[in-house]
JSON list of C-alpha atoms in Angstrom, two decimals:
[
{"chain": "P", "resi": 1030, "resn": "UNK", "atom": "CA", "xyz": [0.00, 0.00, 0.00]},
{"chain": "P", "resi": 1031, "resn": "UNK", "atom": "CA", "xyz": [1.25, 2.90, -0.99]},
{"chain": "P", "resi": 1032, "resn": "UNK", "atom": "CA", "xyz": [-0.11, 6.61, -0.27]},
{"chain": "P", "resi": 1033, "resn": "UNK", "atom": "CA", "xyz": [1.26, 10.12, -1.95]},
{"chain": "P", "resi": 1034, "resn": "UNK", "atom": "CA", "xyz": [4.20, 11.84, -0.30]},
{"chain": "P", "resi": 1035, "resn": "UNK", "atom": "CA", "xyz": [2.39, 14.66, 1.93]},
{"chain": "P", "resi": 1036, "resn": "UNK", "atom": "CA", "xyz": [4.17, 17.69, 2.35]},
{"chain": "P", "resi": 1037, "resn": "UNK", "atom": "CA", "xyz": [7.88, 16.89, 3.91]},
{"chain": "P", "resi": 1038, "resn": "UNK", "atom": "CA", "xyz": [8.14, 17.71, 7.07]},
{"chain": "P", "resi": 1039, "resn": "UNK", "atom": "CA", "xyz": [11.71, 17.25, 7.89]},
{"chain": "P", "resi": 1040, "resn": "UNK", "atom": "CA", "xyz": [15.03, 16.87, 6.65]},
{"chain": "P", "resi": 1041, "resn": "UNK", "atom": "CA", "xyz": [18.46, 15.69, 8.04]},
{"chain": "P", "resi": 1042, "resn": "UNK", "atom": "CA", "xyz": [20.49, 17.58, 5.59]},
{"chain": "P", "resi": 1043, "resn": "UNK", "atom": "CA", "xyz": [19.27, 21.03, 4.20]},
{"chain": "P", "resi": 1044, "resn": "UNK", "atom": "CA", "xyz": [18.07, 20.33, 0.71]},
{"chain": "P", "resi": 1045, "resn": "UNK", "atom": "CA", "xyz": [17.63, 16.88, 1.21]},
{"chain": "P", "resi": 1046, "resn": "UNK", "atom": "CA", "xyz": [13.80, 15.75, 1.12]},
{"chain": "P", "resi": 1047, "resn": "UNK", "atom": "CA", "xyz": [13.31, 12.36, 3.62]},
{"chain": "P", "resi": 1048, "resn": "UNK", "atom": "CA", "xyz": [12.59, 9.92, 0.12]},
{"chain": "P", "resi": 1049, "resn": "UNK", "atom": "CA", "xyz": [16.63, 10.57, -0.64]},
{"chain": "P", "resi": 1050, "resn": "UNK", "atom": "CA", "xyz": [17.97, 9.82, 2.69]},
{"chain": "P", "resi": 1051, "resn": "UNK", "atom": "CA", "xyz": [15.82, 7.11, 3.13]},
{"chain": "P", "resi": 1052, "resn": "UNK", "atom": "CA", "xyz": [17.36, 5.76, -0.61]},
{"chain": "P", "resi": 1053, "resn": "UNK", "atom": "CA", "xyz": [20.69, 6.72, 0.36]},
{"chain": "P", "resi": 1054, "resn": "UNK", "atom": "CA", "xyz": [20.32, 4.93, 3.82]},
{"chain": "P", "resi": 1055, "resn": "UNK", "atom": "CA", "xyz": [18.87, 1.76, 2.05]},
{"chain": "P", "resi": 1056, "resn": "UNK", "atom": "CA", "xyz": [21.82, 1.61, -0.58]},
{"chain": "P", "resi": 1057, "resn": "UNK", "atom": "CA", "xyz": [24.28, 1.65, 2.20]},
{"chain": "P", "resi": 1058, "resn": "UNK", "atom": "CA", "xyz": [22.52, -0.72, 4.38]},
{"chain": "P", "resi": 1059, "resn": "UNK", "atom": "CA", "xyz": [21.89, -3.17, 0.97]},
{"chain": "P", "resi": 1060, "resn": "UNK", "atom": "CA", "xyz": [26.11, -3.47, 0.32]},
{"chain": "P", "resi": 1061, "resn": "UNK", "atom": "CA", "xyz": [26.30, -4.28, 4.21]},
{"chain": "P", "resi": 1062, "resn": "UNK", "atom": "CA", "xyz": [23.56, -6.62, 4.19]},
{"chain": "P", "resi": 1063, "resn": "UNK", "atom": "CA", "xyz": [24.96, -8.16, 0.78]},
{"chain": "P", "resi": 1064, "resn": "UNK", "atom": "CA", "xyz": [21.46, -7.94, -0.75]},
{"chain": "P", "resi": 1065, "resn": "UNK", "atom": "CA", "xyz": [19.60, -6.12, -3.57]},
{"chain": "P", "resi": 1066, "resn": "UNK", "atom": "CA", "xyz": [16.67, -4.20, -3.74]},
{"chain": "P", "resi": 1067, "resn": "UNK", "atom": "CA", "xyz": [14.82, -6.48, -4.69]},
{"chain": "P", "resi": 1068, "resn": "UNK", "atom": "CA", "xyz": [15.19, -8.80, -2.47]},
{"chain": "P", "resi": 1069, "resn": "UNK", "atom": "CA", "xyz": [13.93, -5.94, -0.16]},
{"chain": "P", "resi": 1070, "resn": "UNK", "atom": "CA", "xyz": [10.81, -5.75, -2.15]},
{"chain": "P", "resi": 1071, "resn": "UNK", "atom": "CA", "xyz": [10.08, -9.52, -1.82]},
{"chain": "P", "resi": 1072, "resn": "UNK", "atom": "CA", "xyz": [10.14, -9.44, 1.97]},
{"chain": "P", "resi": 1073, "resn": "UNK", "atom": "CA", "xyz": [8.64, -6.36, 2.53]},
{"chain": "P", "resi": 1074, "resn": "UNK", "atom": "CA", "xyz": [6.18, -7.09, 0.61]},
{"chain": "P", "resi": 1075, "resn": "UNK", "atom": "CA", "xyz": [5.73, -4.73, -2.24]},
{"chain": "P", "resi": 1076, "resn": "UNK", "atom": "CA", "xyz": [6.43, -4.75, -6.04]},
{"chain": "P", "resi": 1077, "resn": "UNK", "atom": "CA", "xyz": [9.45, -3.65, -7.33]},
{"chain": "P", "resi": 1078, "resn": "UNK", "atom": "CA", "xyz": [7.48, -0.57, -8.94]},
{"chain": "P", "resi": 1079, "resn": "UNK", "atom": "CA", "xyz": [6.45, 0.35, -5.68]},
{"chain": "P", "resi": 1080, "resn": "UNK", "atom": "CA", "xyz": [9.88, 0.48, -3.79]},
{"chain": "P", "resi": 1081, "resn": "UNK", "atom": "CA", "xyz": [11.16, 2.97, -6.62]},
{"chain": "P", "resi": 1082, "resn": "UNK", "atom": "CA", "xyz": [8.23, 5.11, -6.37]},
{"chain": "P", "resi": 1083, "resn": "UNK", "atom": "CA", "xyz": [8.88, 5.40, -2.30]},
{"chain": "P", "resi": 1084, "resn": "UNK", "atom": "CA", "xyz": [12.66, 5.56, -3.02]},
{"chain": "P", "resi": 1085, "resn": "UNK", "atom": "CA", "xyz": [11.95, 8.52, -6.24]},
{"chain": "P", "resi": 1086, "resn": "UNK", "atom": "CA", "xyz": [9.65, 10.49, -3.79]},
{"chain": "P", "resi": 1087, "resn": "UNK", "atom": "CA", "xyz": [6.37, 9.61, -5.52]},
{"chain": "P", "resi": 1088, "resn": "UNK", "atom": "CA", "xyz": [4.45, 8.17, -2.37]},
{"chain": "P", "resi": 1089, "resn": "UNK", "atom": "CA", "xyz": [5.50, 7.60, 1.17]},
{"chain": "P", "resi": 1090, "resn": "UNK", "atom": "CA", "xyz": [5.52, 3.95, 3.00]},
{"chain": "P", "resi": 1091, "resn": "UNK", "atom": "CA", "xyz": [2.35, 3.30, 4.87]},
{"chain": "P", "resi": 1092, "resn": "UNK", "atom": "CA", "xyz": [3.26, 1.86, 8.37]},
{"chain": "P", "resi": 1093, "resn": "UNK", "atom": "CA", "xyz": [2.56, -1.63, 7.05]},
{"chain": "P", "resi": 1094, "resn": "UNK", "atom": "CA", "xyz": [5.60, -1.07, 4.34]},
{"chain": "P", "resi": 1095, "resn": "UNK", "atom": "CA", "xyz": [7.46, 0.77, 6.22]},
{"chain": "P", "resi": 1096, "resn": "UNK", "atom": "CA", "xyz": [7.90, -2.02, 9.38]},
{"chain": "P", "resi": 1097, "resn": "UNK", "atom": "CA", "xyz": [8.47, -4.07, 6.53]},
{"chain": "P", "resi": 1098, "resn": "UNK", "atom": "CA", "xyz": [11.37, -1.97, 4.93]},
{"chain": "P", "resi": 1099, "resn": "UNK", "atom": "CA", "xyz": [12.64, -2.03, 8.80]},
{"chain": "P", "resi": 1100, "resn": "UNK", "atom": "CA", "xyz": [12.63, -5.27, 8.95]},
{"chain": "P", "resi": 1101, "resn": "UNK", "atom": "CA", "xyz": [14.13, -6.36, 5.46]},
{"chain": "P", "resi": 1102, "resn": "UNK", "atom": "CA", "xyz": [17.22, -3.77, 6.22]},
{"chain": "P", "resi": 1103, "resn": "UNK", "atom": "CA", "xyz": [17.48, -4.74, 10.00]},
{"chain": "P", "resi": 1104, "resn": "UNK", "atom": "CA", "xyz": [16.91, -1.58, 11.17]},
{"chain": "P", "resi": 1105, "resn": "UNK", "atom": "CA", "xyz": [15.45, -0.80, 14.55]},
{"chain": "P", "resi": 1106, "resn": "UNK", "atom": "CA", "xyz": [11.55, -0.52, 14.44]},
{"chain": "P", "resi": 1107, "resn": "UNK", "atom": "CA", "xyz": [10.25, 2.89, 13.49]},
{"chain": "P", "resi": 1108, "resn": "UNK", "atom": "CA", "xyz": [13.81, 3.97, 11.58]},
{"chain": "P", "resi": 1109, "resn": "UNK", "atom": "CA", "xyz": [11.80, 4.47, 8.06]},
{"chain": "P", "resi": 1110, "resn": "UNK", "atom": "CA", "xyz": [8.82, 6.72, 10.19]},
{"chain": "P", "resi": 1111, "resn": "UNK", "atom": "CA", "xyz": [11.49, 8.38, 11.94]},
{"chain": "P", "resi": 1112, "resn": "UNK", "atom": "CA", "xyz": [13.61, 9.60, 8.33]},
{"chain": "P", "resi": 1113, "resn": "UNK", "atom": "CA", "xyz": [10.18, 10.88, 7.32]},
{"chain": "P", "resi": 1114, "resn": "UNK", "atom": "CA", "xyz": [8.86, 12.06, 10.34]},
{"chain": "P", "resi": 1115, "resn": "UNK", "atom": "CA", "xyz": [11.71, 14.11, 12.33]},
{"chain": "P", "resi": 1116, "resn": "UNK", "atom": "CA", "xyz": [14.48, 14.32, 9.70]},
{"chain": "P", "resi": 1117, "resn": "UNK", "atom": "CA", "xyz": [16.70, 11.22, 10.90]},
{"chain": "P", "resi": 1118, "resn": "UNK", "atom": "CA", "xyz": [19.33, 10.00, 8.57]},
{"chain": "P", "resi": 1119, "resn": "UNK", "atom": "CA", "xyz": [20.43, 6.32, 9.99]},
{"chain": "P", "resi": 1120, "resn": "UNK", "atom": "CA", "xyz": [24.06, 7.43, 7.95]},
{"chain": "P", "resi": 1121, "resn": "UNK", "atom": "CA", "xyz": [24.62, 9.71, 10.62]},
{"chain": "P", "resi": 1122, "resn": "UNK", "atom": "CA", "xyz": [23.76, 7.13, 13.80]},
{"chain": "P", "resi": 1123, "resn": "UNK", "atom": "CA", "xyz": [27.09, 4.73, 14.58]},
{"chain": "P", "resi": 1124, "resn": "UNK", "atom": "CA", "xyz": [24.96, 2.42, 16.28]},
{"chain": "P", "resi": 1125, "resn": "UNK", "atom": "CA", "xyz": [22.87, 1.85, 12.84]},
{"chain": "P", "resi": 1126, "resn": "UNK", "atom": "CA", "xyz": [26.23, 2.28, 10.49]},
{"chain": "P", "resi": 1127, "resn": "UNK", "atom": "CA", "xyz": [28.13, -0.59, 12.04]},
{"chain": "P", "resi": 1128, "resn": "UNK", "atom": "CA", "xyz": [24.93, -2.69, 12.34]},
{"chain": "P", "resi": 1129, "resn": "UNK", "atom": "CA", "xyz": [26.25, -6.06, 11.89]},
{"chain": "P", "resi": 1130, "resn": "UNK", "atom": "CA", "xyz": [23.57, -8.50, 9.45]},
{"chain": "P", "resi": 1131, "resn": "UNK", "atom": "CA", "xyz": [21.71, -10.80, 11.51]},
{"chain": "P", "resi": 1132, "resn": "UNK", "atom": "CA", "xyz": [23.78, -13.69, 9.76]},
{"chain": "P", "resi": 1133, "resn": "UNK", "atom": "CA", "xyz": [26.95, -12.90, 10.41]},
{"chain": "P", "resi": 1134, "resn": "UNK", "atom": "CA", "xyz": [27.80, -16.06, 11.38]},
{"chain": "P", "resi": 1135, "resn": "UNK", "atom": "CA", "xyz": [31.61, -17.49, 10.85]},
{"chain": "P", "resi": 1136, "resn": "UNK", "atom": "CA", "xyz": [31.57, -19.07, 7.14]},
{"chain": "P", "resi": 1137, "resn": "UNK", "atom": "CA", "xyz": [28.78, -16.86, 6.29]},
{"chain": "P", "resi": 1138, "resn": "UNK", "atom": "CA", "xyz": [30.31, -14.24, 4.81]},
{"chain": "P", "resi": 1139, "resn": "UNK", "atom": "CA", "xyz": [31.84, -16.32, 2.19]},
{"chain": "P", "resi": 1140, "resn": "UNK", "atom": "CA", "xyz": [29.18, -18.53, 1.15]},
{"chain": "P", "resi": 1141, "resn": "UNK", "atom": "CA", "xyz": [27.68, -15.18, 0.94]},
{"chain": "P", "resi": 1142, "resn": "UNK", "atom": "CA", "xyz": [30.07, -13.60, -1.66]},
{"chain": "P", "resi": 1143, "resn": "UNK", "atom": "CA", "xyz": [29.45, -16.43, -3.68]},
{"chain": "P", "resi": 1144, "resn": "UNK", "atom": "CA", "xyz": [25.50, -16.20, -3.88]},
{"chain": "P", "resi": 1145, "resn": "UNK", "atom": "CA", "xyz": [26.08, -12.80, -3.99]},
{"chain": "P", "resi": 1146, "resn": "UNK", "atom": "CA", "xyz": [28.34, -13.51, -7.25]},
{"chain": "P", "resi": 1147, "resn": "UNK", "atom": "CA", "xyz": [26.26, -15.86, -8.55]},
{"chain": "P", "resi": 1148, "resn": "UNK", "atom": "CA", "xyz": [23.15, -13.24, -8.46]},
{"chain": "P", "resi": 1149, "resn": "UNK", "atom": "CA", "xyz": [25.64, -10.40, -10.31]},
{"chain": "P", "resi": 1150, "resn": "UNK", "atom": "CA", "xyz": [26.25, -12.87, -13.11]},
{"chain": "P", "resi": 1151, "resn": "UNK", "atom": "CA", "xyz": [22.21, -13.55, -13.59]},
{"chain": "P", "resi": 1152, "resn": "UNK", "atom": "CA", "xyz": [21.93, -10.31, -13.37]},
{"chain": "P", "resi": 1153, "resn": "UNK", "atom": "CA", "xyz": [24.45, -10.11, -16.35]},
{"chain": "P", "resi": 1154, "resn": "UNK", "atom": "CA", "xyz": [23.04, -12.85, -18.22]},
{"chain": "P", "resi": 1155, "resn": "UNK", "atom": "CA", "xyz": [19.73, -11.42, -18.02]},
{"chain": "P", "resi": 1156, "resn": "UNK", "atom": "CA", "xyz": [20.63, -8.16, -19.98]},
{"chain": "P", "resi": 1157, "resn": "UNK", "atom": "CA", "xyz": [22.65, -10.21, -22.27]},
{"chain": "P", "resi": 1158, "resn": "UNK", "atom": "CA", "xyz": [19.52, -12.09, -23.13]},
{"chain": "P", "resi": 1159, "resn": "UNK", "atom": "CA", "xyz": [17.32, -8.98, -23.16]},
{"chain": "P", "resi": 1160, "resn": "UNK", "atom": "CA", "xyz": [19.73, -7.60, -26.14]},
{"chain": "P", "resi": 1161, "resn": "UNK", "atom": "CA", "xyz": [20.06, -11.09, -27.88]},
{"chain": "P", "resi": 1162, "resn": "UNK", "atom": "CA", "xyz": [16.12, -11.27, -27.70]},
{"chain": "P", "resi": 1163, "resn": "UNK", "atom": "CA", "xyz": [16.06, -7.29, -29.17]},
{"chain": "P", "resi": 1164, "resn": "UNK", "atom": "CA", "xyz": [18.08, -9.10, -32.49]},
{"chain": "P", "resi": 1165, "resn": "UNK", "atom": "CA", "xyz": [16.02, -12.08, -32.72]},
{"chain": "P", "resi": 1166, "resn": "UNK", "atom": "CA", "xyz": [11.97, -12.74, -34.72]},
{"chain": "P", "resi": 1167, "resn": "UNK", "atom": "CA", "xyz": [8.81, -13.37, -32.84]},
{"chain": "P", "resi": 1168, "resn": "UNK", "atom": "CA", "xyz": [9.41, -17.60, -32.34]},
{"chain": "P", "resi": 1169, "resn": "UNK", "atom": "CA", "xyz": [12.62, -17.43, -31.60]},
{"chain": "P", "resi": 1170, "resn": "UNK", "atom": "CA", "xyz": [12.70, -15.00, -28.80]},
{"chain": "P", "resi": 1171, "resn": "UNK", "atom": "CA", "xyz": [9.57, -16.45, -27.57]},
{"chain": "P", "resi": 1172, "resn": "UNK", "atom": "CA", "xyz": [11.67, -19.77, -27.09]},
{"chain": "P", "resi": 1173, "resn": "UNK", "atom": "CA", "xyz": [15.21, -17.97, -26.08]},
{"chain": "P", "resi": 1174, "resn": "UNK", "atom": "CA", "xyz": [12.25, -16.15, -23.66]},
{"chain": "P", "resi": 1175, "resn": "UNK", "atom": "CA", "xyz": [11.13, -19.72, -21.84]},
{"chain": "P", "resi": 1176, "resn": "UNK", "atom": "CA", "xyz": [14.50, -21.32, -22.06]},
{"chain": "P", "resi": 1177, "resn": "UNK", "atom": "CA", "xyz": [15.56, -18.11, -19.89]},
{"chain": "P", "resi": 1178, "resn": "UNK", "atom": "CA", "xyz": [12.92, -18.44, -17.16]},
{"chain": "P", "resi": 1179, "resn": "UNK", "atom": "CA", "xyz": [13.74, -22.16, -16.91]},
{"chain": "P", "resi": 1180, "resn": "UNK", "atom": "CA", "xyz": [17.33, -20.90, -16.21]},
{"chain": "P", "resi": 1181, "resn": "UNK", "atom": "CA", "xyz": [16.52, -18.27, -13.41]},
{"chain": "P", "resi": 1182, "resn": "UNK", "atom": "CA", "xyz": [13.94, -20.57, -11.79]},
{"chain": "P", "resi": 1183, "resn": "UNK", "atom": "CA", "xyz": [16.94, -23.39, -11.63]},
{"chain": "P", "resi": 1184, "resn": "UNK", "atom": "CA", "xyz": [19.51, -20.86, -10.17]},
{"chain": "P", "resi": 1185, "resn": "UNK", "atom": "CA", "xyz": [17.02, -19.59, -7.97]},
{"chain": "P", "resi": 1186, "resn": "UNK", "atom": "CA", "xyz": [16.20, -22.58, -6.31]},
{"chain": "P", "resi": 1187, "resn": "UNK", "atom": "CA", "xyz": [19.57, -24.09, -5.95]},
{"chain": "P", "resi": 1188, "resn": "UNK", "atom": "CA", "xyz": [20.87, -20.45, -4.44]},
{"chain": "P", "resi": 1189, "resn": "UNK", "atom": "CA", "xyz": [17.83, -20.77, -1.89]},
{"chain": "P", "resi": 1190, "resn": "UNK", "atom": "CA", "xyz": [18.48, -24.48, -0.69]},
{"chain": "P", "resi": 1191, "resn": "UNK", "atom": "CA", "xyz": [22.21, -23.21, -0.13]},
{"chain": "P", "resi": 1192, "resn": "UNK", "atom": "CA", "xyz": [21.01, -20.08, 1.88]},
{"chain": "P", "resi": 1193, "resn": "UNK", "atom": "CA", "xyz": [18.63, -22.28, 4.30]},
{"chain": "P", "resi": 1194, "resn": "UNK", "atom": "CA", "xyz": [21.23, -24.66, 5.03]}
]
């Protein structure tokens, strides 16, 4: 659920509207976290659409979304009311900079890296196909088009039985 931005009320850093230190704040808190936004999105939940319209300004997290966004990024309850609400940039808090994941486990970090590597190259791969689709007629990109999902559904699954072990 998503409702328009009202009028901002408050703002860490002159200039700075609450939608770009809460982006800022969730950028540094993803490359801590090792994760992407849209992984974000899919435990929050909203659609992908809908986390860039909160993190472009166009609407402002109900509470619903924004306990979720806490949650997804680890953040103390209330962090994504408070950047909206009374001008709080979690950049600026130690205690919420040096955050430590919730799996930071010995041995974590490194299988980490590698799912982490393993998601770049999809990612890759997936504009790779976008552009050999672009060069390709109506059957054949239909077929390049299912052959793909069958290949992200595969990595996904064998990248989620490694994470819950």
């Amino acid at each position: 659920m998503l409702r328009k931005l009202m009028p901002e009320r408050a703002s860490p850093m002159p200039g700075l509207p609450p939608h770009e230190v809460l982006d800022r704040a969730m950028k540094a808190r993803l490359l801590e976290l090792r994760k992407r936004l849209i992984d974000v999105a899919r435990e929050v939940p909203i659609s992908d659409a809908g986390l860039r319209q909160i993190r472009r300004g166009e609407y402002r997290p109900v509470p619903l979304t924004a306990r979720g966004i806490d949650e997804a990024l680890q953040w103390p309850p209330g962090t994504v009311d408070r950047i909206y609400d009374e001008g709080f940039d979690p950049l600026s808090d130690p205690a919420l900079v040096a955050l430590p994941p919730a799996d930071s486990a010995p041995g974590a970090a490194a299988e980490s890296e590698g799912l982490d590597e393993v998601r770049r190259l999809l990612d890759d791969a997936e504009e790779t196909m976008r552009r050999i689709q672009e060069r390709l007629g109506r059957p054949q990109r239909d077929r390049a088009q299912v052959l793909w999902e069958l290949l992200r559904k595969e990595v996904e699954d064998s990248t989620s039985e490694t994470e819950s072990q």
